[in-house]
Structures are given as structure tokens and as C-alpha cells.
PDB file of C-alpha atoms in Angstrom:
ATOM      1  CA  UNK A1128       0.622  -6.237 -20.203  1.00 76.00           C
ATOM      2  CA  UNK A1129       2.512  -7.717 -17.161  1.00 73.00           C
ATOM      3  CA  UNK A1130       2.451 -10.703 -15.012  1.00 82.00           C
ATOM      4  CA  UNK A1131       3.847 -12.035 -11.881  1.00 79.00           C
ATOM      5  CA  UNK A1132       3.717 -15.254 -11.229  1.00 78.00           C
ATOM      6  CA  UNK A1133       4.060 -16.964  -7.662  1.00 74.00           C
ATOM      7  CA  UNK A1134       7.812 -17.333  -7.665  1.00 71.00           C
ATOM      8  CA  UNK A1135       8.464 -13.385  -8.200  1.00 74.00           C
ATOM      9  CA  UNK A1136       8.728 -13.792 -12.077  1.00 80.00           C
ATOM     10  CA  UNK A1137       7.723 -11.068 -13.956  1.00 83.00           C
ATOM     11  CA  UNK A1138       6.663 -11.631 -17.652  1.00 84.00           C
ATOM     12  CA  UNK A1139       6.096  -8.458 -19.874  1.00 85.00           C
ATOM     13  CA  UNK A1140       4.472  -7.887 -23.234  1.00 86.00           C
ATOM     14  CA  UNK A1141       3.852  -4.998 -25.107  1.00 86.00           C
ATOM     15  CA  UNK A1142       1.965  -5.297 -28.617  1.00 84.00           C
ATOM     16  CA  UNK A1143       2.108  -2.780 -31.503  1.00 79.00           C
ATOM     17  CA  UNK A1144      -1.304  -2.099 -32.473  1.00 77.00           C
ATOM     18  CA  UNK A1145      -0.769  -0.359 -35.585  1.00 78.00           C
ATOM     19  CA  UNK A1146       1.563  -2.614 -36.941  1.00 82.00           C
ATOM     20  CA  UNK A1147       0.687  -6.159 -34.806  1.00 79.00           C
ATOM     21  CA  UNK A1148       4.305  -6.690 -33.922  1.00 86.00           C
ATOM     22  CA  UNK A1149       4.511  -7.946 -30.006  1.00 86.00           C
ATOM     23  CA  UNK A1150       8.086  -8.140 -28.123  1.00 86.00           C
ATOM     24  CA  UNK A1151       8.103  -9.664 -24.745  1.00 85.00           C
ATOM     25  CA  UNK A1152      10.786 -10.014 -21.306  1.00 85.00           C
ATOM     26  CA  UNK A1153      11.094 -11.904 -18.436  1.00 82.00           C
ATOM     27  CA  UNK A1154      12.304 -10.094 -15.655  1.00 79.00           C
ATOM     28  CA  UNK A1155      13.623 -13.111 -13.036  1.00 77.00           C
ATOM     29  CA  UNK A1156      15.195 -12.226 -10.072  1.00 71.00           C
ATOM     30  CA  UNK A1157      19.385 -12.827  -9.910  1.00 65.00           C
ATOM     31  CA  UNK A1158      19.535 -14.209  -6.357  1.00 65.00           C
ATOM     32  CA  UNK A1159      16.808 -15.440  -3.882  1.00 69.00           C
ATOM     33  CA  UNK A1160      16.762 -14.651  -0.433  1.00 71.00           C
ATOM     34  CA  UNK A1161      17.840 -17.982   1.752  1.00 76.00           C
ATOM     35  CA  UNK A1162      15.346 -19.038   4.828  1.00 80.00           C
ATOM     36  CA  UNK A1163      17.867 -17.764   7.365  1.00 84.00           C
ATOM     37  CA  UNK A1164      18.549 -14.749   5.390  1.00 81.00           C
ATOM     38  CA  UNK A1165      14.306 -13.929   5.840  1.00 80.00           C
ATOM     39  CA  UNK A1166      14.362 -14.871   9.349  1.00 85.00           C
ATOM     40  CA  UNK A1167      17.259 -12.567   9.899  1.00 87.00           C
ATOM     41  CA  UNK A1168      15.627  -9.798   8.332  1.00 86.00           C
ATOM     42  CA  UNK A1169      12.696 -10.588  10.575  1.00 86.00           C
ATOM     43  CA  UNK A1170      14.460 -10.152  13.840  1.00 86.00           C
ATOM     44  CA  UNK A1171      16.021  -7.231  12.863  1.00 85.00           C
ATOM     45  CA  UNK A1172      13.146  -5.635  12.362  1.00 85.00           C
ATOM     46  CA  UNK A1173      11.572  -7.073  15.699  1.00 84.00           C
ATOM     47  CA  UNK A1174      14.768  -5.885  16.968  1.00 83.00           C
ATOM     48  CA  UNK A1175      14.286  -2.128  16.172  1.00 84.00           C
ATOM     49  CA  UNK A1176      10.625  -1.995  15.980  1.00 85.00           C
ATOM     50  CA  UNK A1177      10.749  -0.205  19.198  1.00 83.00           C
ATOM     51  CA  UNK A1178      13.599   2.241  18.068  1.00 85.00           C
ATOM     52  CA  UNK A1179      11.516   3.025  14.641  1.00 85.00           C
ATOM     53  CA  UNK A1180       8.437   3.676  16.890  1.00 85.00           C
ATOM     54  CA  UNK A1181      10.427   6.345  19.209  1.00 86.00           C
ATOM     55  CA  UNK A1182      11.801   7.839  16.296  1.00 88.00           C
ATOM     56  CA  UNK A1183       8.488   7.927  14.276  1.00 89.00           C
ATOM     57  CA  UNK A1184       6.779   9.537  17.455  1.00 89.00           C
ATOM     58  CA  UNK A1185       9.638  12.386  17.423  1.00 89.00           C
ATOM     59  CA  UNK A1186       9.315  13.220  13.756  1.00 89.00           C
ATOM     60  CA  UNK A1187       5.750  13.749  14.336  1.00 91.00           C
ATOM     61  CA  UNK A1188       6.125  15.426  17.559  1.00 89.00           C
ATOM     62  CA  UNK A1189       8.354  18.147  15.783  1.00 90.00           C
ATOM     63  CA  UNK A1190       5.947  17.988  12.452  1.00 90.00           C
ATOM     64  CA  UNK A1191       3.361  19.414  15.212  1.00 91.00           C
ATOM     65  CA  UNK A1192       5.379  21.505  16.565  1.00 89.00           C
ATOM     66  CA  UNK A1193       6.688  23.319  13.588  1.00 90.00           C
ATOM     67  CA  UNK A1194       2.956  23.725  12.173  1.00 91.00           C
ATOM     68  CA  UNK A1195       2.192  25.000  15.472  1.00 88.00           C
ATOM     69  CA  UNK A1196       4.948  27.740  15.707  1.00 89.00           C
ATOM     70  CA  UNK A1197       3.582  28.329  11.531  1.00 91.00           C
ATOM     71  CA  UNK A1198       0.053  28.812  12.500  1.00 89.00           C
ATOM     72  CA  UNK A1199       1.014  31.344  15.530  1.00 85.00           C
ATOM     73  CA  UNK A1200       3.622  33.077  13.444  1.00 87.00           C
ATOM     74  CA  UNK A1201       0.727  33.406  10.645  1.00 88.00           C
ATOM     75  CA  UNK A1202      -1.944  34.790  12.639  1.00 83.00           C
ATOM     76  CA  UNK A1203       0.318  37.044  14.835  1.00 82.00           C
ATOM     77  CA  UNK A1204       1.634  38.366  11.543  1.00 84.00           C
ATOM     78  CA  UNK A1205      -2.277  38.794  10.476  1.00 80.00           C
ATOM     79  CA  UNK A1206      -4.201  39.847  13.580  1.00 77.00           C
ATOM     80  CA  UNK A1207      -1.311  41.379  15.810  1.00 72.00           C
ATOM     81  CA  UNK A1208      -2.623  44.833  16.050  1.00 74.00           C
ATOM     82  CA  UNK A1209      -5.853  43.327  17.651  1.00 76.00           C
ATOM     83  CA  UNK A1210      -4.322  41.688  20.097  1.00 76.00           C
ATOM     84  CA  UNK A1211      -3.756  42.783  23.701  1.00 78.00           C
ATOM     85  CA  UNK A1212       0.135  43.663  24.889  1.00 77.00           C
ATOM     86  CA  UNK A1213      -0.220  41.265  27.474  1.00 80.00           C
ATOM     87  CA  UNK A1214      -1.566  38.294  25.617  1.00 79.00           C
ATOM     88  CA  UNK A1215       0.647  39.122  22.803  1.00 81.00           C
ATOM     89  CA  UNK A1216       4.014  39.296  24.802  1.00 83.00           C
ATOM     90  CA  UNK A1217       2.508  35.378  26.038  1.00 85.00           C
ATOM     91  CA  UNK A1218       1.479  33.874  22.512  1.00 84.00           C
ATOM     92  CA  UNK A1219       5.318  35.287  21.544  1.00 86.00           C
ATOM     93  CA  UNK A1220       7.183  33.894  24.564  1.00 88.00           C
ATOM     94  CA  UNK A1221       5.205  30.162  24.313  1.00 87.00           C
ATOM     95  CA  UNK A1222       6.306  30.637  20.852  1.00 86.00           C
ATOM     96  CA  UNK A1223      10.574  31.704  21.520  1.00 88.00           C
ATOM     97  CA  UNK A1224       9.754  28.436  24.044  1.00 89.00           C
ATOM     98  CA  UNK A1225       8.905  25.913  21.162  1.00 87.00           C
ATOM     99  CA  UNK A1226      11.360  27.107  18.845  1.00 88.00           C
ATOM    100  CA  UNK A1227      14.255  26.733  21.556  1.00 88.00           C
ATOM    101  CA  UNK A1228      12.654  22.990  22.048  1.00 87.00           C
ATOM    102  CA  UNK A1229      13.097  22.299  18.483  1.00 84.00           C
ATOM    103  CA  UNK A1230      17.080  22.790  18.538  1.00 87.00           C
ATOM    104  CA  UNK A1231      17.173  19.970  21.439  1.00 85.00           C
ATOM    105  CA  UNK A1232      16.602  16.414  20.876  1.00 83.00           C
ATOM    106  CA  UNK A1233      14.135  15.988  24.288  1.00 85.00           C
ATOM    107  CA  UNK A1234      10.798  15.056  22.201  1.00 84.00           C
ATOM    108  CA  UNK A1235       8.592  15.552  25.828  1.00 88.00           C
ATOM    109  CA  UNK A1236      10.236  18.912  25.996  1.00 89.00           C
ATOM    110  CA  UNK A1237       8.768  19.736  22.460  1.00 88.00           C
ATOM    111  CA  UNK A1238       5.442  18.168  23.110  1.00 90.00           C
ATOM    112  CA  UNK A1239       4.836  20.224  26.432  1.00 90.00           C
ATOM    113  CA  UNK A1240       6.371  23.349  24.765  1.00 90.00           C
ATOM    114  CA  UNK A1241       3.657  22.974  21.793  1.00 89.00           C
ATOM    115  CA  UNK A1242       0.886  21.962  24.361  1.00 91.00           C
ATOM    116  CA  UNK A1243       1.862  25.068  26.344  1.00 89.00           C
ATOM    117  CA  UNK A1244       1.453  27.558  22.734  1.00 87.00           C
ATOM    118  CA  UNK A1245      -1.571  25.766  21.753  1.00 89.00           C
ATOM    119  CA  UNK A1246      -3.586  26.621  25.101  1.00 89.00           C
ATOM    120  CA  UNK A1247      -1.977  30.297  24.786  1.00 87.00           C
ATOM    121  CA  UNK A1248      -2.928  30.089  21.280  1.00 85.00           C
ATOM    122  CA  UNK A1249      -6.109  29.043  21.205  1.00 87.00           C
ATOM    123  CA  UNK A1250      -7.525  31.427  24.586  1.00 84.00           C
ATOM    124  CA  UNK A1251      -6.694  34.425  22.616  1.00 83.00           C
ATOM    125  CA  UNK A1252      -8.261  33.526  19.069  1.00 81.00           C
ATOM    126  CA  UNK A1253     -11.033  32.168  21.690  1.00 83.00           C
ATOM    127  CA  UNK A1254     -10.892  36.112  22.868  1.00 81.00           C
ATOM    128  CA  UNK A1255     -10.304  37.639  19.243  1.00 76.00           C
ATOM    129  CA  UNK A1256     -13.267  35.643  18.159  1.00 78.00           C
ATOM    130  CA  UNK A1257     -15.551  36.792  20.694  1.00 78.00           C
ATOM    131  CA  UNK A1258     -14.685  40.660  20.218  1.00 73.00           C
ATOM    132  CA  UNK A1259     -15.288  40.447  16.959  1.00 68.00           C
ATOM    133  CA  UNK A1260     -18.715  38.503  17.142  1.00 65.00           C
ATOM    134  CA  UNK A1261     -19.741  41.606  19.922  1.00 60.00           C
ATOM    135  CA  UNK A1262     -18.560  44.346  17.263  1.00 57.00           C
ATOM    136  CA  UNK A1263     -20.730  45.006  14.393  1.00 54.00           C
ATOM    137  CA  UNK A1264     -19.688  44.252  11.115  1.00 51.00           C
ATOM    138  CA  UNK A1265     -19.188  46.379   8.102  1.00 53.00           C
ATOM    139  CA  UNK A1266     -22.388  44.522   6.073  1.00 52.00           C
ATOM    140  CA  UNK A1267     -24.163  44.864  10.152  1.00 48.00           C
ATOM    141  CA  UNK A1268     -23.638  48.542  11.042  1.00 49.00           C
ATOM    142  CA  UNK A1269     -26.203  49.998  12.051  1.00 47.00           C
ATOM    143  CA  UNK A1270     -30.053  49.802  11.268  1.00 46.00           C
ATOM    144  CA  UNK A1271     -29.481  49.505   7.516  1.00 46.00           C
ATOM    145  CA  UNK A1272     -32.375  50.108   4.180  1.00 46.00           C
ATOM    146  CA  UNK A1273     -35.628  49.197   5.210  1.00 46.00           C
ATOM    147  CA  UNK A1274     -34.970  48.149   8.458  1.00 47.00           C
ATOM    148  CA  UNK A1275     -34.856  51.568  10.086  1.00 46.00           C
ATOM    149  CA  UNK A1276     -38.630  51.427  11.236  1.00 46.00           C
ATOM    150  CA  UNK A1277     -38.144  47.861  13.022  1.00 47.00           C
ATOM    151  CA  UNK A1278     -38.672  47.465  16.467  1.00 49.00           C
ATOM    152  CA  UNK A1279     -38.415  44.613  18.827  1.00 49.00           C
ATOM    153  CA  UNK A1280     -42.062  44.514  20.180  1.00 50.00           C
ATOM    154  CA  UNK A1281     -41.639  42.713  24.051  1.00 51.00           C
ATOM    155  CA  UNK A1282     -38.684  40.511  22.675  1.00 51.00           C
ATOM    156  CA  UNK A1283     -41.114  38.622  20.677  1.00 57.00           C
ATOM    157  CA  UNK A1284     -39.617  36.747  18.189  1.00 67.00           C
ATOM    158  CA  UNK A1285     -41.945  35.605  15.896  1.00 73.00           C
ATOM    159  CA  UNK A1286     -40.902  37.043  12.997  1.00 75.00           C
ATOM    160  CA  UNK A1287     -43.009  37.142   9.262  1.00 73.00           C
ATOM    161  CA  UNK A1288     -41.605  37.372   6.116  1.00 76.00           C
ATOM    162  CA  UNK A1289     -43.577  38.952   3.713  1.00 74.00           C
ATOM    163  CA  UNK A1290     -42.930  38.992  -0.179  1.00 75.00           C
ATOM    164  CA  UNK A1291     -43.758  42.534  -1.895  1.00 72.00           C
ATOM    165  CA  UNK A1292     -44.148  44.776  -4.542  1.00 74.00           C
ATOM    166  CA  UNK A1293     -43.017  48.207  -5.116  1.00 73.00           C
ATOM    167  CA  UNK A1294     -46.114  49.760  -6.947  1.00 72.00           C
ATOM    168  CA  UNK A1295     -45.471  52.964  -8.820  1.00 70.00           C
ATOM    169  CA  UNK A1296     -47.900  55.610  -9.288  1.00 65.00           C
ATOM    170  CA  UNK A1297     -46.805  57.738 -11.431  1.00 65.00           C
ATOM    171  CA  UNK A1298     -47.043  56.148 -14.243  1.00 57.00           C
ATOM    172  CA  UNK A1299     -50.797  54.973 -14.317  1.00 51.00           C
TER     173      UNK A1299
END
């Protein structure tokens, strides 16, 4: 077990429980931190609060950015031959403009560059999407099994299921 008291002290114990023998430590701390020595700390970080937000914002500007430029290598790797020449040759140059962003240090030049492939991006899956919702499927091809005598009567869609069984008659 362990315990810290209010003053930073940490008491250990550990207990054999086979053999009942119990060892302890006190862990105290070798030097304590003056008053002035916790206000300074304090205005330091006051002091570069603003300089830790910048930099936070531009690590996680250029965390999006490098996912981004992933994701669009990914599914240009994946889906290239479906997409058009045109809208390929766009996803790829939004793409050669991100990565040239990332060797710079200008974090609004990233964040527009990313903006910039993520509308490219996302208007051609928006298109790939589409086409392939229009196309048939391989399990949708066609009027499949039992399904060959349907008919859409007036674009009525009240449709009835109906549970059946396949009666044989040659054996009776």
C-alpha cells in the first residue's frame, strides 16, 4: 500500500502474505520549492501560455494535414482507376499543394492547403459514391431467383410479404 500525506510525503508498505513479513519506506522530498520559486514558475508559464497555444495549434494543424494527404493518398491508391482524368489530375495537385505546405513553417498556409484537398477530396468521393449507388451491384444485377415475374403495378408500393412452402408432389 501507499500513502501521501499533505506535505508530499509518501509512505510505502508492502506485506508478505505467505510469510507475514512487512518492510516499509518513506519517500520525502530532498528540497521544497520556495514561495518565489512557485510564483516564478507561475509567470513563466503565464508568460508563454500564448507561445504553447500557437505552437499546440500548428502541431495539430500539420497532424490534419498529414492524415489528410494519408486518406487521399489511400483512396487514390484504392479507387484511382474510377476516377475521372480531370478530377484526378485536381485531387493530385491539392495534394503536391499540402505536401509543399508541410516543408514551410506558415501554419495558415497548411490549413488553407488542407481545406483546399478536403473540398477536392470530398466532391469526388461525393461523385464516386453516387456512380456507384446508380450502378447495380454484383448481389443487385439484374432481376435475380424468384423475382423474375415481379412487376411494378402503377408504382404502387404497397408491398406483401408472404411466408411459403415449397410442396412436393412427387412423393405423395
Amino acid at each position: 500500500t501507499f500513502d501521501i500525506d499533505a506535505n508530499g510525503i509518501v509512505n510505502v508498505t508492502a506485506k508478505d502474505m505467505g510469510t507475514g513479513k512487512e518492510q516499509n519506506i518513506t519517500i520525502t522530498s530532498s528540497t521544497n520549492m520556495s514561495k518565489e520559486d512557485v510564483e516564478k514558475a507561475v509567470r513563466e508559464a503565464e508568460q508563454f501560455a500564448a507561445e504553447d497555444a500557437r505552437r499546440k495549434e500548428e502541431v495539430d494543424t500539420r497532424n490534419q494535414a498529414d492524415q489528410m494527404v494519408y486518406q487521399t493518398e489511400k483512396t487514390l491508391e484504392e479507387m484511382g482507376d474510377k476516377l475521372d482524368a480531370g478530377d484526378k489530375a485536381n485531387i493530385e495537385g491539392e495534394l503536391n499543394k499540402v505536401k509543399e505546405a508541410l516543408k514551410g513553417t506558415d501554419t495558415q498556409a497548411i490549413k488553407d492547403a488542407t481545406e483546399a484537398l478536403t473540398r477536392a477530396f470530398y466532391a469526388v468521393s461525393e461523385k464516386l459514391y453516387s456512380q456507384a449507388g446508380a450502378q447495380p451491384g454484383p448481389d443487385m444485377g439484374g432481376a435475380a431467383g424468384g423475382a423474375t415475374g415481379a412487376t411494378n403495378n402503377g408504382g404502387d408500393d404497397n408491398v406483401v410479404d408472404a411466408d411459403y412452402e415449397v410442396v412436393d408432389d412427387n412423393n405423395k
